[in-house]
XYZ file of C-alpha atoms in Angstrom:
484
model
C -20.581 9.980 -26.963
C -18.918 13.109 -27.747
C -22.317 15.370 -26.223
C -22.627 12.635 -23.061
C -18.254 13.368 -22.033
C -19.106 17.519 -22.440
C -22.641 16.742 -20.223
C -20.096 15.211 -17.386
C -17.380 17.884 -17.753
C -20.517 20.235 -17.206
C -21.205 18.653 -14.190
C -17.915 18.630 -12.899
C -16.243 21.790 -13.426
C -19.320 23.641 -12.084
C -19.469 21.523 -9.078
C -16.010 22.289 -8.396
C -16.915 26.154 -9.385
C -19.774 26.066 -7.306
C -18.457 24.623 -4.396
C -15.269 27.323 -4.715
C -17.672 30.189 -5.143
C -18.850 29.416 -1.360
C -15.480 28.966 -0.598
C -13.619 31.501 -1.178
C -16.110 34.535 0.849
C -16.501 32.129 3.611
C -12.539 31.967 4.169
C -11.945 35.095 3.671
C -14.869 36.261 5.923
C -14.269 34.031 8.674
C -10.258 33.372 8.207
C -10.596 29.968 8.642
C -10.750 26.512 6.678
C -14.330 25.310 6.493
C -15.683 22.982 3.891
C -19.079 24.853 2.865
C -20.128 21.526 1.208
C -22.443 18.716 1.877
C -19.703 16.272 0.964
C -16.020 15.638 2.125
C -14.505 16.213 -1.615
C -14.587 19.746 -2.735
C -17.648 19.838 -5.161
C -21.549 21.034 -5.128
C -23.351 18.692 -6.989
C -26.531 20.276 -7.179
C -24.832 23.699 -8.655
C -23.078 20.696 -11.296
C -26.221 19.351 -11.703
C -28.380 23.068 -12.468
C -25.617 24.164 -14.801
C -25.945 20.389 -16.776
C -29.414 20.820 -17.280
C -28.684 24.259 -18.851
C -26.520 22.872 -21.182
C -28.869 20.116 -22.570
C -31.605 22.600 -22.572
C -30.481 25.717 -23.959
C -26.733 24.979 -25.659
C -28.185 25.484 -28.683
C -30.437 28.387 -28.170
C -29.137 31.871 -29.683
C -31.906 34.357 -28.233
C -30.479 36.117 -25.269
C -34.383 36.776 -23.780
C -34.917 33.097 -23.989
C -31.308 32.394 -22.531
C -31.761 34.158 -19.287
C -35.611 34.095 -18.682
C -35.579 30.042 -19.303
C -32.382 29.512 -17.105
C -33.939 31.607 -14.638
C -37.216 29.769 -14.826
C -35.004 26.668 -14.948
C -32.551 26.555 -12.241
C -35.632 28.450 -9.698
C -37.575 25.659 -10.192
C -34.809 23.046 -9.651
C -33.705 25.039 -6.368
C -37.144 25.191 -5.455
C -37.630 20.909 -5.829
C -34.342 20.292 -4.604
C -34.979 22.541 -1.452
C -37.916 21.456 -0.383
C -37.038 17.508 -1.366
C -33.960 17.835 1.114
C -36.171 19.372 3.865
C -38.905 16.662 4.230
C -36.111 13.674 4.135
C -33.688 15.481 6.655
C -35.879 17.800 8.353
C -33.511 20.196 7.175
C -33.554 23.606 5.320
C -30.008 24.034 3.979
C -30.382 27.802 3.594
C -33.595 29.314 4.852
C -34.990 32.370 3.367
C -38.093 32.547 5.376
C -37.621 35.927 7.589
C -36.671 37.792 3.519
C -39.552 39.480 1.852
C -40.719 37.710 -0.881
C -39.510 34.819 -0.842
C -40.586 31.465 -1.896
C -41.665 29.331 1.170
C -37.980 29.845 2.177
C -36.748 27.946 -0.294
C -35.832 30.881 -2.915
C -35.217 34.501 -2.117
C -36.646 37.139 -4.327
C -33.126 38.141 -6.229
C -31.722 34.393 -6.709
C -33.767 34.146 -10.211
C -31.827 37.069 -11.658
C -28.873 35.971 -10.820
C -29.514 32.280 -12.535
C -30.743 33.952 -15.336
C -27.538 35.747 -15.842
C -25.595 32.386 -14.797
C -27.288 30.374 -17.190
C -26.605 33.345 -19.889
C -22.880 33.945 -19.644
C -22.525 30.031 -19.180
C -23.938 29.056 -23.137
C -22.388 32.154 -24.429
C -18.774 32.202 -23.084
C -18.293 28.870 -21.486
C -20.113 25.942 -23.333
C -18.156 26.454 -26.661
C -14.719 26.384 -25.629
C -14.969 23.891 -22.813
C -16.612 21.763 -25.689
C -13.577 22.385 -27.996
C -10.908 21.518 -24.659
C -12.811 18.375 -24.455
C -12.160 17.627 -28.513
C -8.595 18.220 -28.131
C -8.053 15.011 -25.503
C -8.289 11.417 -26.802
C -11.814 10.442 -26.639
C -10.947 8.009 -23.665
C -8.939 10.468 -21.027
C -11.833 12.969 -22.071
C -14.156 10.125 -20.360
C -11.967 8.672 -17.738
C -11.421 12.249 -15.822
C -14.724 13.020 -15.274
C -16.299 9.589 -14.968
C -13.952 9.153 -11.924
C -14.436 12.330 -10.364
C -18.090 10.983 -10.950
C -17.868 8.043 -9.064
C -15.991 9.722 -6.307
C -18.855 12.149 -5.472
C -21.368 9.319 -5.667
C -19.536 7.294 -3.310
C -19.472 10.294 -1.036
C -22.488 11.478 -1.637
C -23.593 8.030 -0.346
C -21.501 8.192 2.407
C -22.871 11.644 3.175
C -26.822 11.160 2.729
C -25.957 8.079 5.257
C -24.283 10.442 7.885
C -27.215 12.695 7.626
C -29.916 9.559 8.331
C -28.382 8.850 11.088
C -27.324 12.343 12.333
C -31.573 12.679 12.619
C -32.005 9.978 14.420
C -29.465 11.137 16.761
C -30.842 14.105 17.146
C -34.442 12.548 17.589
C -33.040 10.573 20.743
C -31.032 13.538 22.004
C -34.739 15.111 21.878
C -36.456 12.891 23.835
C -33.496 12.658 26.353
C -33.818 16.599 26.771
C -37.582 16.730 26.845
C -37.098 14.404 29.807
C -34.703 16.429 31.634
C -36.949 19.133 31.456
C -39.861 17.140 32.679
C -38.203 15.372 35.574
C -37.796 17.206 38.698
C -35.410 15.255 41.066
C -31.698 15.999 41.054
C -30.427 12.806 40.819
C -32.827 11.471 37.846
C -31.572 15.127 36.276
C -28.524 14.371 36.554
C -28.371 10.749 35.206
C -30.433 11.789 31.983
C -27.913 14.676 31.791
C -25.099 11.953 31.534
C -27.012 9.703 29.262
C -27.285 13.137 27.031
C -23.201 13.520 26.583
C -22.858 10.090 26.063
C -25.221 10.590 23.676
C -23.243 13.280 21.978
C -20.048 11.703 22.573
C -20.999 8.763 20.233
C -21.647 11.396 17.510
C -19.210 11.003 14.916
C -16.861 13.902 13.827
C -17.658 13.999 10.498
C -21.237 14.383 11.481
C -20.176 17.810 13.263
C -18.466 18.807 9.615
C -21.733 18.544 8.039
C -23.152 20.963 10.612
C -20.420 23.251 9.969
C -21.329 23.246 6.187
C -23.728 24.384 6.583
C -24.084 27.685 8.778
C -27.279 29.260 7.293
C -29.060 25.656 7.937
C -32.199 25.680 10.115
C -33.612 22.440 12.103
C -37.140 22.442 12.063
C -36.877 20.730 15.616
C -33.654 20.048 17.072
C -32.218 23.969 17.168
C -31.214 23.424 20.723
C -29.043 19.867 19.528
C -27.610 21.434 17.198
C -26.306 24.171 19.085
C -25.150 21.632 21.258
C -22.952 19.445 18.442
C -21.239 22.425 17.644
C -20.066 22.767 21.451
C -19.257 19.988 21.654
C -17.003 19.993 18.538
C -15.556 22.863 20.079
C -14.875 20.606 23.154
C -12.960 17.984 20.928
C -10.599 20.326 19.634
C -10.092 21.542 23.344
C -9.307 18.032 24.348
C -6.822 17.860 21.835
C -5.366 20.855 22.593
C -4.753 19.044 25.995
C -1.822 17.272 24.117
C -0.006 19.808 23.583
C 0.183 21.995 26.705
C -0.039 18.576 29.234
C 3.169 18.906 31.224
C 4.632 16.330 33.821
C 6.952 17.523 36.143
C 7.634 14.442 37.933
C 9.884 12.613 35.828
C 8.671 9.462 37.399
C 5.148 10.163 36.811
C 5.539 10.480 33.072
C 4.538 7.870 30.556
C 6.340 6.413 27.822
C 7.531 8.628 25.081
C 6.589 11.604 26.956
C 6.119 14.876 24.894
C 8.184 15.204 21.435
C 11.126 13.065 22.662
C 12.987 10.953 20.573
C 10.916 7.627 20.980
C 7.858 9.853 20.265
C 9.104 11.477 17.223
C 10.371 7.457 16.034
C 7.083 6.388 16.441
C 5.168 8.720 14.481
C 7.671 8.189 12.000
C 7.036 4.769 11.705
C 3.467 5.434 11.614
C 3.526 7.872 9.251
C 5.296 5.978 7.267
C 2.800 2.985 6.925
C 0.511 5.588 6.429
C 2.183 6.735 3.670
C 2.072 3.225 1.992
C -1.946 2.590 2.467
C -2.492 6.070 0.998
C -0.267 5.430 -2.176
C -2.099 1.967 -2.440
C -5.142 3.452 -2.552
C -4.134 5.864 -4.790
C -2.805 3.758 -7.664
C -6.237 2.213 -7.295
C -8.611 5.001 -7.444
C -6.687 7.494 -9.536
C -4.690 5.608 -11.422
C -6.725 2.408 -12.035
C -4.631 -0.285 -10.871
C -2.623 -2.166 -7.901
C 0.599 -1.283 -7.788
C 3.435 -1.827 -4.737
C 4.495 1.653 -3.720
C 7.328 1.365 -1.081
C 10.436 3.529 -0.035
C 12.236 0.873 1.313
C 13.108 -2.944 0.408
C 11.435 -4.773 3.173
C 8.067 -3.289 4.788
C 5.434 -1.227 3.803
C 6.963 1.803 4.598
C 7.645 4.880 2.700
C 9.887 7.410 4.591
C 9.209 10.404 2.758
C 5.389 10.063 4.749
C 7.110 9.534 8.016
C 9.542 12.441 7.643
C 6.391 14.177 6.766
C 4.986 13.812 9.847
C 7.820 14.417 12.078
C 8.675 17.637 10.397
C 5.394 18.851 10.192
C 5.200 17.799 14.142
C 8.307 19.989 14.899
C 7.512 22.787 12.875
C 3.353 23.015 14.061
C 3.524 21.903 17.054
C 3.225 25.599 18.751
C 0.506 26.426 16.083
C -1.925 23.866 17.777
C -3.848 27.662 18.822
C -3.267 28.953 15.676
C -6.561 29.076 12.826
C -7.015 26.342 10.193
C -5.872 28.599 7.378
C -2.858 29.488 9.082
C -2.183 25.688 10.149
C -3.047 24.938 6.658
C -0.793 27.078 4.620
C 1.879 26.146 6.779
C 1.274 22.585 6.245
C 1.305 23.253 2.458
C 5.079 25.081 2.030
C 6.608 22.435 4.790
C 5.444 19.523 3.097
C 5.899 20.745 -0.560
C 9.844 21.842 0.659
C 9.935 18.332 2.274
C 9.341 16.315 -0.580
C 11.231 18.526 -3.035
C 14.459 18.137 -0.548
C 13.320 14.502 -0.554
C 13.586 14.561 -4.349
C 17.055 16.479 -4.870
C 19.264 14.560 -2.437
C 17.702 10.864 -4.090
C 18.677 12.180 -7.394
C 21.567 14.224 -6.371
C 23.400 11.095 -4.175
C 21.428 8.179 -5.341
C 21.219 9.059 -9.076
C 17.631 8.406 -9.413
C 13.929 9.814 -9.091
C 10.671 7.659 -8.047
C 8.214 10.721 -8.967
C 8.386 13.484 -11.622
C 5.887 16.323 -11.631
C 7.689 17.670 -15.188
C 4.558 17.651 -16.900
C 1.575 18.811 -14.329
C 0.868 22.514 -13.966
C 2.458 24.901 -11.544
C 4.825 22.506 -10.696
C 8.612 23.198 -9.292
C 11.500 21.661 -10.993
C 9.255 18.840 -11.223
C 10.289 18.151 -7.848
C 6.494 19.147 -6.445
C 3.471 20.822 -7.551
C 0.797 23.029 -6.348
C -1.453 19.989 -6.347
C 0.484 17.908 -3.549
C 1.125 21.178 -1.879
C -2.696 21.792 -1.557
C -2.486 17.619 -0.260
C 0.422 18.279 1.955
C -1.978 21.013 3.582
C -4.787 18.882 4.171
C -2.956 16.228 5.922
C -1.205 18.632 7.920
C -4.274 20.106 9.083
C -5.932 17.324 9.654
C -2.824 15.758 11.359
C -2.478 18.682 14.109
C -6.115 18.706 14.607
C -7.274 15.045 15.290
C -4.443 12.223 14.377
C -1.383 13.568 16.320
C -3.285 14.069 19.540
C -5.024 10.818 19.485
C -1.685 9.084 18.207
C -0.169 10.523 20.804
C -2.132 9.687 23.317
C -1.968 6.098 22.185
C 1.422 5.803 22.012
C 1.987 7.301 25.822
C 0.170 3.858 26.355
C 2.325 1.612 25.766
C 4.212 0.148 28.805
C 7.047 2.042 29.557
C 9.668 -0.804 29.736
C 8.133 -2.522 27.129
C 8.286 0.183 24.884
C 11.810 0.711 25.399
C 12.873 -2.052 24.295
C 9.954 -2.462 21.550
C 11.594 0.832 20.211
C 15.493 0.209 20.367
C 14.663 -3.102 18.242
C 12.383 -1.079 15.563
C 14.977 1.701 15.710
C 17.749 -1.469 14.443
C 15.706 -2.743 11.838
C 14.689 0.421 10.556
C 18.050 2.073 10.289
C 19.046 -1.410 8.524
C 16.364 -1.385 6.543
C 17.474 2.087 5.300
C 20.912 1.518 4.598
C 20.061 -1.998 2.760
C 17.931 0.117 0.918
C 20.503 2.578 -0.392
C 22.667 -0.054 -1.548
C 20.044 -1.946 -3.595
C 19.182 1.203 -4.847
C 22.953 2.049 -5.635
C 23.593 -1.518 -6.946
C 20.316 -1.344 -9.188
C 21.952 1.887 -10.608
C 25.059 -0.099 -11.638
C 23.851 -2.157 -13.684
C 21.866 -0.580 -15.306
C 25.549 0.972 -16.431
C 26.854 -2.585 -16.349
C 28.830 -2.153 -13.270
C 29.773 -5.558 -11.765
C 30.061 -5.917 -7.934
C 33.402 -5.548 -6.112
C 32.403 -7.004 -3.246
C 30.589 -10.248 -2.065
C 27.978 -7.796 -0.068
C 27.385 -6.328 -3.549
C 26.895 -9.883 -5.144
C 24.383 -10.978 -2.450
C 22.126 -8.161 -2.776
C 22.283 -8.574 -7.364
C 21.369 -11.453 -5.998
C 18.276 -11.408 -3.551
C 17.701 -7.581 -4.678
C 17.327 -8.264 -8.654
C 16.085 -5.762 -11.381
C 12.397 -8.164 -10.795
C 12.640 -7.399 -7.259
C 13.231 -3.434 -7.795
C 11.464 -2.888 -10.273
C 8.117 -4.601 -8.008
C 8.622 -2.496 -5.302
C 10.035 0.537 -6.849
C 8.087 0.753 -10.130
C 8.397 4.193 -11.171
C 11.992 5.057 -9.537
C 14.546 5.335 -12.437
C 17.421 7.982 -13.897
C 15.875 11.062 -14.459
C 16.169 10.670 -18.492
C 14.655 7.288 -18.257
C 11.810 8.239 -15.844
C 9.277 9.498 -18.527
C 10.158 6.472 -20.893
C 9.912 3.747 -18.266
C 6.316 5.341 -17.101
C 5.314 5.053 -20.543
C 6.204 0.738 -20.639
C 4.874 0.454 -18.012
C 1.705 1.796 -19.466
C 1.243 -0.050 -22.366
C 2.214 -3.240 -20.328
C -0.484 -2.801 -18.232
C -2.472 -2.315 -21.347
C -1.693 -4.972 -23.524
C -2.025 -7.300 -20.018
């Protein structure tokens, strides 16, 4: 057991290297964010994979000749397969070394052996060892759990990925024809129908189809150059539709839709949506990181959680003029606003409520426990990915709705909300009390004892507690889930 958990730590932590490794010169070269990697999670299996089967081949070998020349061997061959495997199913060469001297069909370039050999050297003789002894050091079970979900994660997107691809050629086959056909046809009118037929074409594409063509910059289609060339346009042309968004302006008051620009009603909306938002993505997080269903809720009725929705409206009104701006810049920007959001978030619910719901105390480069550098790094990626695509298109859909409709739809949300909100301090406050065995003064304060028990909290607000009991409830609520 104790070889198989190092094998899948292997894996991981050199995808992850591997995967950084192209990040890091690609961002700095181009100044941009741009996922270098066939999949949407930040890992390269096949680098994961390479460095794995150095470590069941050679962990154990001491001669430093045999260490290099059999990783090199090794990990040539297995670029070499892998290569050439991945260009008859897709019809794709991921990186083609074809136009360098000596080179291997394409596949290989003349230096890349060296540099596995070396690789595949300093990996058994300075890395192995110690990550092997890490590994000892965790109970047998988290040593498992880590890696076999990170596992499971890149299979499912891996999956997802190699099914994007499959039907990113076929796309490209019929955006082939369509083109040859063009060419071929000499009447204006016909042209210019199969020239429609072509963008709608294209306009079906999805957009996370036109990521994996930005993965991979050095790829090469072995027939569809021209298509390709064309996605990327046309990604282009996305982002300059959404850029619409932002610079439409109305000057006819009349003329303008419901919840024109960042007005109030706007802003409500997205917090509201943001806010649901906020609950799916905790759902699905207790689920797939933390193993099990739990109700994750900032309020007492609805499946809201503020803290998302003041998310988005503050990183609305603070990146809203950025919409020109690069991804990096958008992206670092999205990190500190979001990471000083939800420690402000933090500090005034334990500084005027007297409780926390979240505790980064013991995770690494954390702040106060407030926030970490992890959620910071999340708070980036939503941001981004907020400003880029979901804003526009939210916005858009919300400038939809009726105008009269809306008004009213929005004054009657804006009630229950606010409602909501301040029922949902005094639960909290109440649940507080008695904890300290405060009895109500008032029969407001009996009612919600009442309908708003320690059951009730405690279900919707699982992990919020006094800051001295937050640690110690977590842990119950462990080994009840356990011993359930």
């Amino acid at each position: 057991m104790d070889f198989f958990t190092e094998i899948l730590w292997v894996f991981t932590i050199f995808s992850f290297l591997g995967w950084l490794v192209q990040f890091v010169p690609r961002i700095i070269k181009e100044k941009k964010f741009r996922n270098p990697g066939f999949l949407i999670l930040p890992f390269l299996p096949s680098h994961g994979i390479g460095m794995a089967l150095v470590f069941i081949l050679f962990s154990g070998v001491k001669s430093l000749f045999v260490l290099f020349f059999g990783s090199a061997i090794l990990l040539t061959l297995y670029k070499y397969a892998l290569s050439m495997i991945f260009e008859k199913s897709f019809g794709f060469k991921w990186k083609d070394y074809s136009k360098k001297r000596f080179s291997l069909n394409g596949y290989v370039s003349v230096w890349e052996p060296f540099l596995y050999g070396a690789l595949g050297l300093l990996a058994v003789k300075f890395c192995f060892a110690p990550l092997a002894e890490l590994v000892r050091l965790l109970p047998w079970w988290v040593a498992l759990l880590i890696p076999g979900v990170i596992v499971v994660l890149i299979a499912a997107d891996f999956m997802i990925s190699l099914i994007t691809v499959i039907n990113l050629r076929k796309n490209l086959k019929k955006m082939n024809d369509i083109s040859v056909l063009i060419e071929e046809n000499d009447e204006d009118e016909a042209e210019e129908e199969l020239k429609k037929n072509y963008e709608l074409r294209m306009l079906k594409s999805k957009k996370f189809r036109l990521r994996l063509v930005a993965a991979f910059p050095d790829m090469q289609s072995l027939n569809y150059e021209k298509q390709l060339s064309d996605f990327k346009k046309h990604f282009n042309l996305i982002r300059e539709k959404n850029n619409e968004t932002y610079e439409k302006k109305i000057e006819n008051v009349e003329e303008r839709p419901f919840a024109y620009g960042l007005c109030f009603s706007k802003l409500f909306w997205l917090f509201l949506i943001g806010s649901a938002f906020g609950t799916l993505l905790e759902t699905f997080w207790s689920i797939f990181i933390d193993g099990h269903l739990e109700m994750r809720v900032g309020v007492v009725i609805g499946p809201f959680i503020p803290v998302y929705g003041g998310g988005a409206v503050v990183i609305t009104l603070c990146l809203y003029r950025l919409h020109k701006s690069g991804d990096l810049v958008v992206y670092l920007a999205s990190a500190v606003i979001g990471a000083t959001f939800e420690y402000l978030c933090s500090y005034f619910q334990e500084t005027f409520l007297g409780t926390v719901s979240w505790d980064y105390s013991d995770t690494p480069f954390n702040l106060h426990g407030r926030t970490n550098l992890t959620f910071a790094l999340i708070w980036g990626l939503l941001g981004l990915v907020w400003l880029r695509y979901l804003y526009p298109l939210i916005s858009r859909m919300i400038e939809r709705i009726p105008k009269k409709p809306g008004k009213i739809i929005t004054i009657i949300l804006v009630v229950f909300m606010a409602l909501d909100g301040a029922l949902s301090i005094a639960s909290i406050t109440r649940y507080a009390d008695r904890k300290d065995n405060i009895a109500p003064k008032t029969i407001v304060g009996e009612t919600i004892d009442t309908v708003f028990n320690d059951d009730y909290m405690n279900f919707v607000f699982p992990h919020m507690a006094k800051p001295g009991e937050f640690f110690e409830n977590n842990k119950k609520l462990d080994e009840k889930r356990k011993s359930g």
